[in-house]
Coordinates of C-alpha atoms and ligand atoms in Angstrom, one line a residue:
X155 CA 142.1 119.4 143.0
X156 CA 144.2 119.7 146.3
X157 CA 145.5 116.0 145.8
X158 CA 146.5 116.8 142.0
X159 CA 148.6 119.9 142.7
X160 CA 150.4 118.5 145.6
X161 CA 151.2 115.3 143.4
X162 CA 152.3 117.7 140.5
X163 CA 154.3 119.8 143.0
X164 CA 156.0 116.6 144.3
X165 CA 157.0 115.5 140.9
X166 CA 158.1 118.6 139.4
X167 CA 160.2 119.9 142.3
X168 CA 161.9 116.7 143.0
X169 CA 162.8 116.2 139.7
X170 CA 165.0 119.5 139.7
X171 CA 167.3 117.9 142.1
X172 CA 170.4 115.7 141.5
X173 CA 169.6 111.9 141.8
X174 CA 170.4 110.4 145.0
X175 CA 172.8 107.5 145.2
X176 CA 171.2 104.1 144.9
X177 CA 172.2 102.0 148.0
X178 CA 172.7 98.1 148.0
X179 CA 170.0 96.0 148.7
X180 CA 170.7 94.0 152.3
X181 CA 173.0 91.1 151.7
X182 CA 174.7 92.6 148.6
X183 CA 177.5 94.0 150.7
X184 CA 179.0 91.0 152.5
X185 CA 182.2 91.5 154.9
X186 CA 184.9 89.0 155.7
X187 CA 188.2 89.6 157.7
X188 CA 187.7 91.4 161.0
X189 CA 184.7 93.3 160.3
X190 CA 182.9 90.3 158.9
X191 CA 183.7 88.3 162.2
X192 CA 182.5 91.4 164.3
X193 CA 179.3 91.5 162.1
X194 CA 178.7 87.8 162.4
X195 CA 179.3 88.0 166.0
X196 CA 176.8 90.5 166.6
X197 CA 174.2 89.0 164.4
X198 CA 174.5 85.7 166.3
X199 CA 174.9 86.9 169.9
X200 CA 172.6 90.0 169.9
X201 CA 170.3 90.2 166.9
X202 CA 169.5 86.5 166.9
X203 CA 169.8 86.0 170.7
X204 CA 167.2 88.8 171.3
X205 CA 163.9 87.5 172.9
X206 CA 161.2 88.9 170.9
X207 CA 158.4 87.4 173.3
X208 CA 160.0 89.6 176.0
X209 CA 160.4 92.7 174.2
X210 CA 156.9 92.4 172.5
X211 CA 155.0 91.4 175.9
X212 CA 154.6 95.1 177.1
X213 CA 152.4 95.5 173.9
X214 CA 149.9 92.7 175.3
X215 CA 150.3 93.8 178.9
X216 CA 149.7 97.4 178.5
X217 CA 150.5 98.4 182.2
X218 CA 152.6 101.4 181.3
X219 CA 152.1 104.3 184.0
X220 CA 155.4 106.3 184.2
X221 CA 155.3 107.5 181.0
X222 CA 158.1 105.4 179.9
X223 CA 159.2 103.8 176.7
X224 CA 159.0 100.2 176.8
X225 CA 157.4 100.3 173.3
X226 CA 160.5 101.5 171.4
X227 CA 162.7 98.5 171.6
X228 CA 160.7 96.2 169.4
X229 CA 160.9 98.7 166.4
X230 CA 164.4 99.4 166.9
X231 CA 165.1 95.7 166.9
X232 CA 163.1 95.0 163.7
X233 CA 165.2 98.0 161.9
X234 CA 168.3 95.4 162.4
X235 CA 166.6 92.1 162.7
X236 CA 164.8 92.1 159.1
X237 CA 168.2 93.3 157.2
X238 CA 170.2 91.0 159.1
X239 CA 167.7 88.1 158.2
X240 CA 168.0 89.3 154.7
X241 CA 172.0 89.2 155.2
X242 CA 171.9 85.9 156.6
X243 CA 168.8 84.1 155.6
X244 CA 168.9 82.5 159.0
X245 CA 165.5 80.6 159.4
X246 CA 165.8 80.9 163.3
X247 CA 165.8 84.4 163.2
X248 CA 162.8 84.6 160.9
X249 CA 160.8 82.5 163.4
X250 CA 161.7 85.0 166.0
X251 CA 160.8 87.9 164.1
X252 CA 157.2 86.4 163.4
X253 CA 156.9 85.5 166.8
X254 CA 157.2 89.2 167.6
X255 CA 155.1 90.4 164.9
X256 CA 152.1 88.0 165.9
X257 CA 152.3 89.7 169.3
X258 CA 152.4 93.2 167.9
X259 CA 149.5 92.6 165.6
X260 CA 147.4 90.7 168.4
X261 CA 148.0 93.8 170.5
X262 CA 146.5 96.2 167.9
X263 CA 143.3 97.7 169.3
X264 CA 140.1 98.4 166.9
X265 CA 141.2 102.1 167.1
X266 CA 144.4 101.1 165.4
X267 CA 146.4 102.0 168.7
X268 CA 149.6 99.6 169.4
X269 CA 151.3 100.6 172.5
X270 CA 151.2 100.1 176.3
X271 CA 150.0 103.5 177.8
X272 CA 146.3 103.6 179.2
X273 CA 144.1 105.7 177.3
X274 CA 144.3 108.9 179.7
X275 CA 148.0 109.0 179.3
X276 CA 148.0 108.2 175.5
X277 CA 149.8 110.9 173.2
X278 CA 150.6 113.2 176.1
X279 CA 153.6 113.5 178.2
X280 CA 156.1 110.6 178.3
X281 CA 157.1 108.6 175.1
X282 CA 154.2 107.1 173.7
X283 CA 154.2 108.8 170.1
X284 CA 157.8 108.1 170.1
X285 CA 157.1 104.2 170.6
X286 CA 154.2 104.2 168.0
X287 CA 157.0 106.0 165.7
X288 CA 159.2 102.9 166.3
X289 CA 156.4 100.3 166.1
X290 CA 155.5 101.8 162.6
X291 CA 159.1 101.5 161.3
X292 CA 159.0 98.1 162.6
X293 CA 156.0 97.2 160.8
X294 CA 157.5 98.6 157.6
X295 CA 160.6 96.8 157.9
X296 CA 158.6 93.6 158.3
X297 CA 156.8 94.7 155.1
X298 CA 160.1 95.5 153.0
X299 CA 161.5 92.3 154.0
X300 CA 158.6 89.9 153.4
X301 CA 156.1 91.9 150.9
X302 CA 153.4 90.9 153.7
X303 CA 150.7 93.7 153.4
X304 CA 149.1 93.0 156.8
X305 CA 152.2 94.6 158.4
X306 CA 151.9 97.8 156.2
X307 CA 148.0 97.6 156.8
X308 CA 148.6 97.7 160.6
X309 CA 151.1 100.4 160.3
X310 CA 148.4 102.7 158.4
X311 CA 146.1 102.0 161.1
X312 CA 148.5 103.2 163.8
X313 CA 149.0 106.4 161.8
X314 CA 145.4 106.7 161.3
X315 CA 144.9 106.6 165.0
X316 CA 147.9 109.4 165.4
X317 CA 145.8 111.6 163.1
X318 CA 142.6 111.3 164.8
X319 CA 144.3 111.9 168.3
X320 CA 147.0 114.7 167.5
X321 CA 146.4 115.8 163.7
X322 CA 145.0 118.8 162.7
X323 CA 141.3 117.9 164.0
X324 CA 142.7 115.6 166.5
X325 CA 140.3 114.8 169.5
X326 CA 143.1 115.3 172.0
X327 CA 142.7 119.2 171.2
X328 CA 146.5 119.9 171.0
X329 CA 149.3 119.7 168.3
X330 CA 151.3 116.8 168.1
X331 CA 154.6 118.5 168.6
X332 CA 153.0 119.5 172.0
X333 CA 153.0 115.8 173.3
X334 CA 156.1 114.2 174.5
X335 CA 159.6 115.7 175.4
X336 CA 162.3 117.7 174.2
X337 CA 160.4 120.9 172.6
X338 CA 158.5 118.6 170.4
X339 CA 161.6 116.6 168.9
X340 CA 160.7 113.4 170.4
X341 CA 156.9 113.4 169.0
X342 CA 157.8 115.0 165.8
X343 CA 160.5 112.5 164.6
X344 CA 157.2 110.2 164.0
X345 CA 157.8 112.0 160.3
X346 CA 160.3 109.8 159.3
X347 CA 157.8 106.6 159.0
X348 CA 154.9 108.8 158.1
X349 CA 157.1 109.8 155.1
X350 CA 157.9 106.1 154.7
X351 CA 154.2 105.4 154.6
X352 CA 153.7 107.7 151.9
X353 CA 156.5 106.5 150.0
X354 CA 155.3 102.7 150.0
X355 CA 151.6 103.6 149.4
X356 CA 151.6 106.9 147.7
X357 CA 148.4 107.9 149.6
X358 CA 148.0 111.4 149.9
X359 CA 146.7 111.6 153.4
X360 CA 150.2 110.4 154.9
X361 CA 151.8 113.2 152.8
X362 CA 149.1 115.7 154.5
X363 CA 149.8 114.5 157.6
X364 CA 153.7 114.7 157.1
X365 CA 153.0 118.3 155.9
X366 CA 151.2 119.2 159.0
X367 CA 154.2 117.7 161.1
X368 CA 156.8 119.6 158.9
X369 CA 154.9 123.0 159.7
X370 CA 155.0 122.6 163.2
X371 CA 158.5 121.5 163.2
X372 CA 159.6 124.4 161.3
X373 CA 157.1 127.4 162.2
X374 CA 155.6 126.8 165.8
X375 CA 157.4 129.4 167.9
X376 CA 157.9 127.2 170.8
X377 CA 158.6 124.1 168.8
X378 CA 161.5 122.3 167.3
X379 CA 162.2 125.3 165.0
X380 CA 164.5 122.9 162.9
X381 CA 164.6 125.1 159.8
X382 CA 165.1 128.9 160.7
X383 CA 167.5 128.4 163.6
X384 CA 169.7 126.3 161.3
X385 CA 169.3 128.7 158.4
X386 CA 170.4 131.5 160.7
X387 CA 173.5 129.5 161.9
X388 CA 172.5 128.8 165.3
X389 CA 174.4 126.1 166.7
X390 CA 172.8 123.0 167.9
X391 CA 173.9 123.6 171.3
X392 CA 172.5 126.9 171.5
X393 CA 168.9 126.6 170.5
X394 CA 167.3 127.1 173.9
X395 CA 166.8 130.9 174.3
X396 CA 164.0 133.2 175.1
X397 CA 164.4 135.0 172.0
X398 CA 163.9 131.6 170.1
X399 CA 160.6 131.2 171.8
X400 CA 161.7 128.9 174.8
X401 CA 161.8 130.4 178.4
X402 CA 163.9 128.5 181.2
X403 CA 162.7 127.8 184.4
X404 CA 163.4 129.6 187.4
X405 CA 166.6 128.1 187.9
X406 CA 167.7 129.5 184.7
X407 CA 167.7 125.9 183.2
X408 CA 166.0 124.3 180.6
X409 CA 163.7 121.3 181.7
X410 CA 163.1 118.0 179.4
X411 CA 159.9 119.2 178.3
X412 CA 161.2 122.4 176.9
X413 CA 164.8 122.0 175.7
X414 CA 166.3 121.8 172.3
X415 CA 169.7 120.5 172.9
X416 CA 168.9 116.7 173.0
X417 CA 171.2 115.0 170.4
X418 CA 169.3 111.8 169.4
X419 CA 166.0 113.3 169.2
X420 CA 166.9 116.4 167.0
X421 CA 168.8 114.1 164.5
X422 CA 165.9 112.0 164.3
X423 CA 163.8 114.9 163.2
X424 CA 166.2 116.1 160.5
X425 CA 166.3 112.5 159.2
X426 CA 162.4 112.8 158.8
X427 CA 162.8 116.2 157.3
X428 CA 165.3 114.8 154.6
X429 CA 162.7 112.1 153.8
X430 CA 160.2 114.6 153.5
X431 CA 162.5 116.7 151.2
X432 CA 162.9 113.6 149.0
X433 CA 159.2 113.4 148.5
X434 CA 158.2 117.3 148.0
X435 CA 161.6 118.8 146.8
X436 CA 161.4 121.6 149.6
X437 CA 165.2 122.3 149.2
X438 CA 165.3 124.5 152.2
X439 CA 164.6 121.4 154.4
X440 CA 167.7 119.6 152.9
X441 CA 169.6 122.9 153.4
X442 CA 168.9 123.3 157.1
X443 CA 169.6 119.5 157.6
X444 CA 173.1 120.0 156.0
X445 CA 173.7 123.3 157.9
X446 CA 173.0 121.6 161.4
X447 CA 175.1 118.5 160.2
X448 CA 178.0 120.6 159.0
X449 CA 177.9 122.5 162.2
X450 CA 177.8 119.3 164.5
X451 CA 180.8 118.3 162.7
X452 CA 182.6 121.3 163.0
X453 CA 181.7 121.7 167.0
X454 CA 180.4 118.7 168.4
X455 CA 182.1 115.4 166.9
X456 CA 185.3 114.4 168.6
X457 CA 188.3 112.3 167.3
X458 CA 186.4 109.1 168.0
X459 CA 183.6 110.4 165.8
X460 CA 181.2 110.4 168.7
X461 CA 179.4 113.5 170.6
X462 CA 177.1 114.5 173.4
X463 CA 177.5 114.9 176.8
X464 CA 174.3 113.7 178.8
X465 CA 172.9 113.1 175.4
X466 CA 173.1 116.8 174.5
X467 CA 175.2 119.0 172.4
X468 CA 177.5 121.1 174.3
X469 CA 180.1 122.3 171.6
X470 CA 181.8 119.1 172.7
X471 CA 184.7 119.1 170.0
X472 CA 186.4 122.3 171.5
X473 CA 186.7 120.7 175.0
X474 CA 186.9 116.8 174.5
X475 CA 190.0 116.4 176.5
X476 CA 187.9 116.8 179.8
X477 CA 186.1 114.1 181.6
X478 CA 182.4 114.1 181.1
X479 CA 179.1 112.6 182.6
X480 CA 177.5 110.1 180.1
X481 CA 179.6 110.6 177.1
X482 CA 179.0 109.3 173.6
X483 CA 175.3 107.6 174.3
X484 CA 175.4 104.8 171.6
X485 CA 171.9 105.9 170.7
X486 CA 173.5 109.2 169.8
X487 CA 176.1 107.5 167.8
X488 CA 174.1 105.1 165.9
X489 CA 171.6 108.2 165.1
X490 CA 174.5 110.3 164.1
X491 CA 175.8 107.2 161.4
X492 CA 172.2 107.0 159.9
X493 CA 172.1 110.6 159.4
X494 CA 175.4 111.0 157.8
X495 CA 174.6 107.7 155.8
X496 CA 171.3 109.6 154.4
X497 CA 173.1 112.8 153.6
X498 CA 175.9 110.8 151.8
X499 CA 173.3 109.1 149.7
X500 CA 171.2 112.4 148.9
X501 CA 174.0 114.7 148.3
X502 CA 176.8 112.2 147.2
X503 CA 179.3 114.6 149.1
X504 CA 182.1 112.2 150.4
X505 CA 182.7 114.2 153.7
X506 CA 179.6 112.3 155.2
X507 CA 181.6 109.0 154.1
X508 CA 184.4 110.4 156.2
X509 CA 182.4 110.9 159.2
X510 CA 180.7 107.6 159.1
X511 CA 183.9 105.9 158.8
X512 CA 185.6 107.7 161.7
X513 CA 182.3 106.9 163.9
X514 CA 182.5 103.3 162.7
X515 CA 186.1 102.5 163.5
X516 CA 186.1 104.3 166.6
X517 CA 183.3 104.9 168.9
X518 CA 180.9 102.4 167.3
X519 CA 183.0 99.3 167.6
X520 CA 184.0 100.5 171.0
X521 CA 180.6 100.8 172.1
X522 CA 180.1 97.1 171.5
X523 CA 181.4 94.6 174.1
X524 CA 183.9 91.7 172.8
X525 CA 181.2 89.2 172.1
X526 CA 178.7 91.6 171.0
X527 CA 175.9 90.5 173.4
X528 CA 175.8 94.2 174.6
X529 CA 176.5 97.6 173.6
X530 CA 177.6 100.4 176.2
X531 CA 175.1 103.0 176.9
X532 CA 178.1 105.5 177.4
X533 CA 181.7 105.1 176.4
X534 CA 184.1 107.8 177.7
X535 CA 187.1 108.9 175.9
X536 CA 189.2 108.7 178.9
X537 CA 188.3 106.0 181.7
X538 CA 186.9 102.5 181.5
X539 CA 184.2 100.9 179.5
X540 CA 181.1 99.0 181.2
X541 CA 177.6 97.8 180.5
X542 CA 174.7 100.3 180.5
X543 CA 171.7 100.5 182.9
X544 CA 168.4 98.7 182.5
X545 CA 165.4 100.6 181.3
X546 CA 161.9 100.7 182.4
X547 CA 162.0 97.7 184.7
X548 CA 163.4 95.8 181.6
X549 CA 166.7 93.9 181.0
X550 CA 167.5 96.1 178.1
X551 CA 167.9 99.6 177.2
X552 CA 167.5 102.2 174.4
X553 CA 171.4 101.7 173.4
X554 CA 171.3 97.9 173.3
X555 CA 168.4 98.3 170.9
X556 CA 169.7 100.8 168.7
X557 CA 173.3 99.3 168.5
X558 CA 172.9 97.0 165.5
X559 CA 171.5 99.6 163.4
X560 CA 175.0 101.2 163.3
X561 CA 176.4 98.2 161.2
X562 CA 173.7 98.8 158.9
X563 CA 174.4 102.3 158.2
X564 CA 178.0 101.1 157.4
X565 CA 176.8 98.2 155.0
X566 CA 174.4 100.7 153.2
X567 CA 177.0 103.1 152.6
X568 CA 180.0 100.9 151.8
X569 CA 179.2 100.8 147.8
X570 CA 176.5 102.9 146.5
X571 CA 175.8 103.8 142.7
X572 CA 174.7 106.8 140.8
X573 CA 174.1 106.9 137.0
X574 CA 176.9 104.8 135.5
X575 CA 179.3 105.4 138.7
X576 CA 179.8 102.5 141.1
X577 CA 180.8 104.5 144.2
X578 CA 183.1 102.6 146.7
X579 CA 183.1 104.6 150.2
X580 CA 184.5 102.1 152.3
X581 CA 187.3 99.4 152.2
X582 CA 187.0 96.0 154.1
X583 CA 187.7 92.6 152.8
X584 CA 184.4 91.0 151.3
X585 CA 182.4 90.6 148.2
X586 CA 180.0 93.6 147.0
X587 CA 177.4 93.9 144.4
X588 CA 175.4 97.0 143.3
X589 CA 173.1 97.7 140.4
X590 CA 174.0 100.7 138.2
X591 CA 171.0 102.8 137.8
X592 CA 171.9 103.9 134.2
X593 CA 172.4 100.5 132.8
X594 CA 170.1 98.5 135.3
X595 CA 173.1 96.0 135.3
X596 CA 174.8 94.8 138.4
X597 CA 178.5 95.4 139.0
X598 CA 180.4 93.0 141.5
X599 CA 183.7 93.6 143.4
X600 CA 185.7 91.3 145.7
X601 CA 188.1 93.2 148.0
X602 CA 191.2 92.2 149.9
X603 CA 192.3 94.3 152.8
X604 CA 193.3 94.9 156.3
X605 CA 192.5 98.7 156.3
X606 CA 192.6 100.6 158.4
X607 CA 195.1 98.6 160.2
X608 CA 197.1 98.9 156.8
X609 CA 196.6 101.1 153.8
X610 CA 196.6 98.8 151.1
X611 CA 193.3 97.6 149.3
X612 CA 193.0 95.4 146.4
X613 CA 189.7 95.1 144.6
X614 CA 188.8 92.6 141.6
X615 CA 186.3 93.2 139.2
X616 CA 183.9 90.3 139.2
X617 CA 181.2 91.7 137.1
X618 CA 180.2 88.8 134.7
X619 CA 180.2 90.7 131.5
X620 CA 182.7 93.4 130.1
X621 CA 181.1 96.9 130.4
X622 CA 182.3 100.3 130.6
X623 CA 181.4 102.2 133.9
X624 CA 183.0 104.4 136.2
X625 CA 184.7 103.0 139.7
X626 CA 184.7 105.8 141.9
X627 CA 187.2 105.3 144.7
X628 CA 186.6 107.6 147.9
X629 CA 190.1 109.0 148.9
X630 CA 189.8 109.8 152.5
X631 CA 190.0 113.3 153.7
X632 CA 192.7 112.6 156.4
X633 CA 194.8 110.8 153.7
X634 CA 197.8 113.2 152.6
X635 CA 199.1 110.7 150.1
X636 CA 197.6 107.8 148.1
X637 CA 198.2 106.0 145.2
X638 CA 195.9 104.1 142.7
X639 CA 196.6 101.4 140.1
X640 CA 194.7 99.8 137.6
X641 CA 196.2 96.5 136.5
X642 CA 199.4 97.6 137.6
X643 CA 199.3 100.8 135.8
X644 CA 199.4 104.0 138.1
X645 CA 196.3 106.4 137.8
X646 CA 197.5 110.0 137.3
X647 CA 198.1 111.5 140.6
X648 CA 196.2 114.6 139.8
X649 CA 192.7 112.5 140.1
X650 CA 193.8 110.9 143.5
X651 CA 192.8 113.7 146.0
X652 CA 192.1 113.5 149.6
X653 CA 188.6 114.5 150.4
X654 CA 187.1 113.4 147.1
X655 CA 186.5 110.4 144.5
X656 CA 189.0 108.9 142.4
X657 CA 187.0 108.2 139.2
X658 CA 188.2 105.3 137.1
X659 CA 186.2 105.1 133.8
X660 CA 187.0 102.1 131.4
X661 CA 185.6 99.0 129.9
X662 CA 185.9 96.8 133.0
X663 CA 186.7 93.2 132.2
X664 CA 186.4 90.3 134.7
X665 CA 189.4 89.8 136.7
X666 CA 190.6 93.5 136.3
X667 CA 192.5 94.6 139.5
X668 CA 192.5 97.7 141.3
X669 CA 195.2 98.7 144.0
X670 CA 194.8 101.5 146.1
X671 CA 197.5 102.5 149.0
X672 CA 196.5 105.0 151.4
X673 CA 199.2 106.5 153.6
X674 CA 198.3 106.1 157.2
X675 CA 199.9 109.3 158.7
X676 CA 200.3 109.7 162.4
X677 CA 198.6 112.9 163.3
X678 CA 199.1 114.9 166.5
X679 CA 196.2 116.8 167.7
X680 CA 196.5 119.6 170.2
X681 CA 193.8 121.0 172.4
X682 CA 194.4 123.5 175.4
X683 CA 197.6 121.7 176.8
X684 CA 196.4 118.2 175.6
X685 CA 197.4 116.1 172.9
X686 CA 195.7 113.0 171.1
X687 CA 196.8 110.8 168.3
X688 CA 195.3 109.5 165.2
X689 CA 196.6 107.3 162.6
X690 CA 194.3 107.2 159.6
X691 CA 190.7 107.3 160.5
X692 CA 191.6 105.5 163.8
X693 CA 192.1 107.1 167.3
X694 CA 194.8 105.9 169.5
X695 CA 194.6 105.2 173.1
X696 CA 196.9 104.0 176.0
X697 CA 195.4 101.0 177.8
X698 CA 196.4 99.7 181.2
X699 CA 196.8 96.1 179.7
X700 CA 200.3 97.4 178.2
X701 CA 201.3 98.0 181.8
X702 CA 203.8 100.6 180.7
X703 CA 203.3 103.3 183.2
X704 CA 200.6 105.6 184.5
X705 CA 198.3 106.5 181.6
X706 CA 197.9 110.4 183.0
X707 CA 201.6 110.6 182.9
X708 CA 202.3 114.2 181.3
X709 CA 204.0 114.7 178.2
X710 CA 206.8 117.2 178.0
X711 CA 206.0 120.8 176.8
X712 CA 207.0 121.8 173.1
X713 CA 208.0 118.0 172.5
X714 CA 205.1 116.4 170.7
X715 CA 203.2 119.0 168.8
X716 CA 200.9 118.8 165.5
X717 CA 204.2 119.9 163.6
X718 CA 206.5 117.6 165.8
X719 CA 205.0 114.0 165.9
X720 CA 207.0 111.5 167.7
X721 CA 210.1 110.1 165.8
X722 CA 209.7 106.5 166.7
X723 CA 206.2 105.2 166.1
X724 CA 205.5 101.8 164.5
X725 CA 202.8 98.9 164.3
X726 CA 204.0 96.1 166.6
X727 CA 202.3 92.7 167.0
X728 CA 199.1 92.8 169.6
X729 CA 199.6 91.0 172.7
X730 CA 196.4 89.5 172.9
X731 CA 193.6 88.8 170.4
X732 CA 191.1 91.3 172.2
X733 CA 193.5 94.2 170.7
X734 CA 193.0 94.6 167.1
X735 CA 196.1 97.2 166.4
X736 CA 198.9 97.9 168.6
X737 CA 201.7 100.5 168.2
X738 CA 205.0 101.3 169.7
X739 CA 206.2 104.8 170.2
X740 CA 208.9 106.7 172.2
X741 CA 207.4 109.8 173.7
X742 CA 208.9 112.2 176.2
X743 CA 206.8 111.6 179.2
X744 CA 207.1 112.4 182.8
X745 CA 208.1 115.6 184.8
X746 CA 211.1 114.6 186.6
X747 CA 213.5 115.2 183.7
X748 CA 215.8 117.2 186.0
X749 CA 216.9 113.3 187.1
X750 CA 219.5 111.7 185.1
X751 CA 217.1 108.6 184.9
X752 CA 214.3 110.7 183.8
X753 CA 216.2 112.1 180.8
X754 CA 215.5 109.0 178.7
X755 CA 212.3 108.9 176.9
X756 CA 210.2 105.7 177.5
X757 CA 208.7 103.4 174.9
X758 CA 205.1 103.2 175.6
X759 CA 202.3 101.2 173.6
X760 CA 199.0 102.5 171.9
X761 CA 196.1 100.6 170.5
X762 CA 193.2 101.4 168.4
X763 CA 190.4 103.0 170.3
X764 CA 187.9 100.4 169.6
X765 CA 190.1 97.9 171.3
X766 CA 191.1 100.2 174.3
X767 CA 189.2 99.0 177.6
X768 CA 187.4 96.2 176.0
X769 CA 187.4 94.0 179.1
X770 CA 184.7 96.0 180.4
X771 CA 186.3 96.1 183.9
X772 CA 187.2 99.2 185.9
X773 CA 190.6 97.6 186.1
X774 CA 191.3 98.1 182.3
X775 CA 191.4 101.7 182.1
X776 CA 192.4 103.6 179.0
X777 CA 193.3 107.2 177.8
X778 CA 193.3 109.3 174.7
X779 CA 194.0 112.9 175.6
X780 CA 197.2 113.0 177.3
X781 CA 198.2 116.4 179.4
X782 CA 201.2 118.5 178.4
X783 CA 203.2 120.0 181.0
X784 CA 202.1 123.6 181.9
X785 CA 204.7 126.1 182.4
X786 CA 204.4 129.8 184.0
X787 CA 203.8 132.3 181.6
X788 CA 201.9 130.1 179.4
Ligands
ZN172 ZN1 170.5 105.1 174.4

């Protein structure tokens, strides 16, 4: 009886909400141009180059004693490797994926456990449950890519083991959220693959386990508290408080075990809660995720689309001009990209595409080195770039393992569909295909553009047979002026509004051409005696390679403001292939304007933030926030 009720609830409740967007299958969105080259390089030098024997060896050796996270690397790798195998069809990559899987399956114990902790340390402090989460995801990615049920079955056995240890009747004698770190966030984020398992098998026991996890994630007084604190409007940075069930230690700090400010783990939990909402229709969970994400957009996300200092929320958007320890961890970046991609898909709201785009063109591309062999662990807004540390005695780290997942979020959001609408969220040269849910028919486009270097986008309809449908073009929120033409005829300006979709409904014929032109306005951002510049979605930086004076030179007060952008600013040829975009500007710099030679404004160069500092050397420094002169009385 219980089973019937639960299933009925799931179906009837879910049906009451708007349909989520359909996402393209892996390989249906193919990129060319600079982004296509970046992607191909990353797949070749990072994903295909990963040694799967090496990252799966810990599962066979089982020597963990420190409570570390060697077992997260394989699952994260599979999250990118399987989709990119589908994207490329590369046989060598498939062999590597298979070799890794064989080790994982060989390491599974009769109890179902896959991991590297000794029994006495399992499911306790440390990162064991977190590792099982990624292993479950890795196994399901293999199943999704190949249809091989043995991976799905192995995943189910891991989940059975978890239920037996930390479920409601678990032999460890405490709830799952009491294991691991960060007030239960790290372990509770296993919710995401538990719901995936239910979605793939429809077995009630997985949904029941998910319901148990959600109860603790939302109701336990000292647990993650992801529902009530969000709906009360408590900022993600301010959720540590004795009032909210967590007491500080004697130094008034919050230790790793009891601390709700960790960005990556918190967002991973919201990702799982949205998955759970999708199968149960519990709308308050979606509302809590939306409230938290919208607050992160307002208070935490900086101009590069990144966030978090020392991996934690800190109201960072409001004081981003300062130097920070461990800014913009790549794990935080890719988890953020996945989360806003999910909300875009579920809600259809283009503001999440704006955020994914901002993160992609700035902090995400910045975190990858030039040959894409590595992702940085941290990427500052001002300073220089460098490789991350090694984790857990291994020649990799969490960020290198997470990096390729960010590109996938971009590809999955690029072209989506809903009803009879094909929804184009991003613009890059390439070919895109998606099946319209209403008709079951695919639509195909070929795009040419240098966006966001230039604002012009040309889209040619390649759909084989004539058919009526709507093409929805995202008009970015930052875009003050845009025009759209269909076969040379301008679309009514009223329907081209920043921050919304321009819907073009017609009977499309093969060869129909859509041209969009997005004005890439230079914007000045002011923050407490500092200024920064963006052009379209791209954050601009000064880079020491331009050799045009000290990067921290002050800007004269009152001369460059939000309402008074530099008068001379234009795109120029880049001096090196390493730099994607270069701009020349005349800016009133320097304090010594009492001298005649200081009176003339110098011409300086900017580049896109993603290219800034990409030599990964201390001698290649860059800066995005520039100090403005301070005068007495201000
Ligand atoms: Zn990391």
